[in-house]
Amino acid sequence: MSPPLTSDLGYVPPDGGWGWAVVFGASISVGFSYTFPKAFTIYFKELQTVFRISYSQIAWITSIMCATTYGGGPISSILVNRYGSRPVVILGGLLCGIGMVSAAFCTSIVQLYICVGFITGLGLALNLQPSVIIIGRYFLKRRPIANGLAMAGSPVMLCTLAPLNQFLFDNYGWRGSFLILGAILLHCCVAGALFRPISADKVSVKTQSIEEGKEILKEVTKDAIDMNSPTNIHTETKTEEEEERDCCEKVNKYLDFSLFKHRGFLIYLIGNVLMFLGFFAPIVFLAPYAKHIGIDEYSAAFLLSILAIVDMVARPITGIIANSKWVRPRIQYFFSFSIAFNGTCHLLCPLASGYTGLVIYSVFFGLAFGMVCAMLFETLMDLVGASRFTSAVGLVTIAECCTILLGPPIGGTLIDTFGDYKYMFIKCGAVMVLAGTFLFIMNYYNYRMLAKEEKKRKAKEEDTKPVRTENEGRNNWNKEHVQDGPELEPLREEQEGLKKEANGTNEV
């Protein structure tokens, strides 16, 4: 398959070199962003006992953290467009460390909502978006593989953090564990240091030209205002219109709201908002569900490790498959299938009554989860292009944060109401199957419409060719006619006179 055009970036991505170091840093940053809310569920049972709260109340910690991570997308996108990925990720790592260290001194669940939910969640938001965005700046042909490797950092972290959290809790308690986790999250600053800016010379030249243009505009405006003439009012009106236009351009520069006119983007947005209503809740309640049916704490935590190991293998393999010439032209279908497959696993989870059944469920869940996560951002970039991807991520995440916020608490409410986890898994499975089916049908419709639009465009070009040929012939005829017209009559008479003189001389 031929690679997509690179004109929207203004340069050719290197597709390697230092980009692989960027992928390594992105895998660390993305790994913490996706893994920490899941691994944090190890402390749920102890926090419930300490603060005497219900399942739905304790689930709000993870919900607020995930919602802030996704809801902070526009803020992260604006900061990335203004300052670049490296300082934003470093700032995010500092916020994560401050949030978890502060959480170690909390005395109420509301304080945990603020420290763990908002502060740490905002830090994770500043880690996630820049890590995904900078991969699109370094890769084009190998972008699905690079995204798959970066996303593989999540299961690697989950495989490590799940048993580590249990070990920290057994030896240091939840307060001591939070202090150590705060120090561990500072490693995001190291990952951000690897995000070296690309094409900095182009950016600097562009910035200089913009500044020079602004200075010239200020001087011209000042001279026009000093002039006592009727054109003064016209100049002031024009300047106000230019200021309004500049304001709109600045807003669109950071968040391109014209994406809401993009059919493929709207389909992706609606499907993902629906999907996230059941995406995180099964992971949040997997370990508590295992403890609920009598499985010991370390075995329950090991279920997350099994999920993470399978997820770790599934993500890069999915990236390789998605980059193949058979799948990449129709990657949206593959993404829709992955979501529906994920939901089917949740629907079958209530059939697992023992530890062996939960292990099998964790294997299939890890495979389906890895497939979805590996293509989550690649499919969006495939729809909108690399140049508009920064704005698209910000707009998508702010819309997704609502369902991410409500997903786990709704699952916790079902558990509190019925006293059984199976209704939570059924709800999540049904929602994800519905989302996958919606995306499959609407992507089929989108591909059909794109084919029709392309066919009409080609037909229109073919219709204009005869008209263009006729006009060209008419113009050529007019040129010849003008050469023989009255404008050249004196020249023609002079030529005839020379011919007569020549004939007379020859006769003599």
mmCIF file of N, CA and C in Angstrom, residues 11 30 40 75 115 166 183 194 211 218 265 381 402 461-462 465 474 488:
data_model
loop_
_atom_site.group_PDB
_atom_site.id
_atom_site.type_symbol
_atom_site.label_atom_id
_atom_site.label_comp_id
_atom_site.label_asym_id
_atom_site.label_seq_id
_atom_site.Cartn_x
_atom_site.Cartn_y
_atom_site.Cartn_z
ATOM 1 N N TYR A 11 7.236 18.170 6.226
ATOM 2 C CA TYR A 11 8.532 17.512 6.159
ATOM 3 C C TYR A 11 8.286 16.010 6.109
ATOM 4 N N VAL A 30 3.202 6.392 28.365
ATOM 5 C CA VAL A 30 1.885 5.804 28.104
ATOM 6 C C VAL A 30 1.598 4.678 29.084
ATOM 7 N N PHE A 40 -3.949 0.638 40.760
ATOM 8 C CA PHE A 40 -4.365 1.271 42.008
ATOM 9 C C PHE A 40 -5.509 0.524 42.683
ATOM 10 N N ILE A 75 -6.234 20.604 27.268
ATOM 11 C CA ILE A 75 -5.170 21.367 27.933
ATOM 12 C C ILE A 75 -3.810 20.863 27.481
ATOM 13 N N CYS A 115 -6.382 14.484 45.489
ATOM 14 C CA CYS A 115 -4.952 14.196 45.298
ATOM 15 C C CYS A 115 -4.720 13.128 44.231
ATOM 16 N N GLN A 166 0.968 -4.879 45.568
ATOM 17 C CA GLN A 166 0.620 -5.813 46.638
ATOM 18 C C GLN A 166 1.785 -5.994 47.604
ATOM 19 N N ALA A 183 7.376 8.535 44.077
ATOM 20 C CA ALA A 183 8.757 8.579 43.584
ATOM 21 C C ALA A 183 8.892 7.825 42.262
ATOM 22 N N LEU A 194 13.485 12.356 26.671
ATOM 23 C CA LEU A 194 13.844 11.721 25.394
ATOM 24 C C LEU A 194 13.084 12.317 24.216
ATOM 25 N N GLU A 211 6.400 36.945 13.775
ATOM 26 C CA GLU A 211 6.709 38.113 14.591
ATOM 27 C C GLU A 211 7.000 39.330 13.716
ATOM 28 N N LYS A 218 1.748 46.362 13.041
ATOM 29 C CA LYS A 218 1.619 47.400 14.069
ATOM 30 C C LYS A 218 2.067 48.762 13.537
ATOM 31 N N PHE A 265 -14.469 11.536 11.551
ATOM 32 C CA PHE A 265 -14.161 11.921 12.927
ATOM 33 C C PHE A 265 -15.391 11.804 13.818
ATOM 34 N N MET A 381 -5.696 8.842 13.731
ATOM 35 C CA MET A 381 -4.718 9.492 12.866
ATOM 36 C C MET A 381 -4.959 9.114 11.405
ATOM 37 N N CYS A 402 -16.544 12.002 29.969
ATOM 38 C CA CYS A 402 -17.840 11.869 30.650
ATOM 39 C C CYS A 402 -18.192 10.402 30.873
ATOM 40 N N GLU A 461 -14.029 15.950 -13.304
ATOM 41 C CA GLU A 461 -12.789 16.298 -13.985
ATOM 42 C C GLU A 461 -12.824 15.882 -15.446
ATOM 43 N N GLU A 462 -13.384 14.688 -15.722
ATOM 44 C CA GLU A 462 -13.481 14.238 -17.106
ATOM 45 C C GLU A 462 -14.433 15.108 -17.907
ATOM 46 N N LYS A 465 -12.728 18.357 -19.066
ATOM 47 C CA LYS A 465 -11.643 18.247 -20.045
ATOM 48 C C LYS A 465 -12.072 18.674 -21.448
ATOM 49 N N ARG A 474 -10.318 27.540 -29.106
ATOM 50 C CA ARG A 474 -10.894 28.840 -29.424
ATOM 51 C C ARG A 474 -9.869 29.956 -29.195
ATOM 52 N N LEU A 488 -2.550 44.534 -37.831
ATOM 53 C CA LEU A 488 -1.318 44.292 -38.579
ATOM 54 C C LEU A 488 -1.447 44.691 -40.057
#
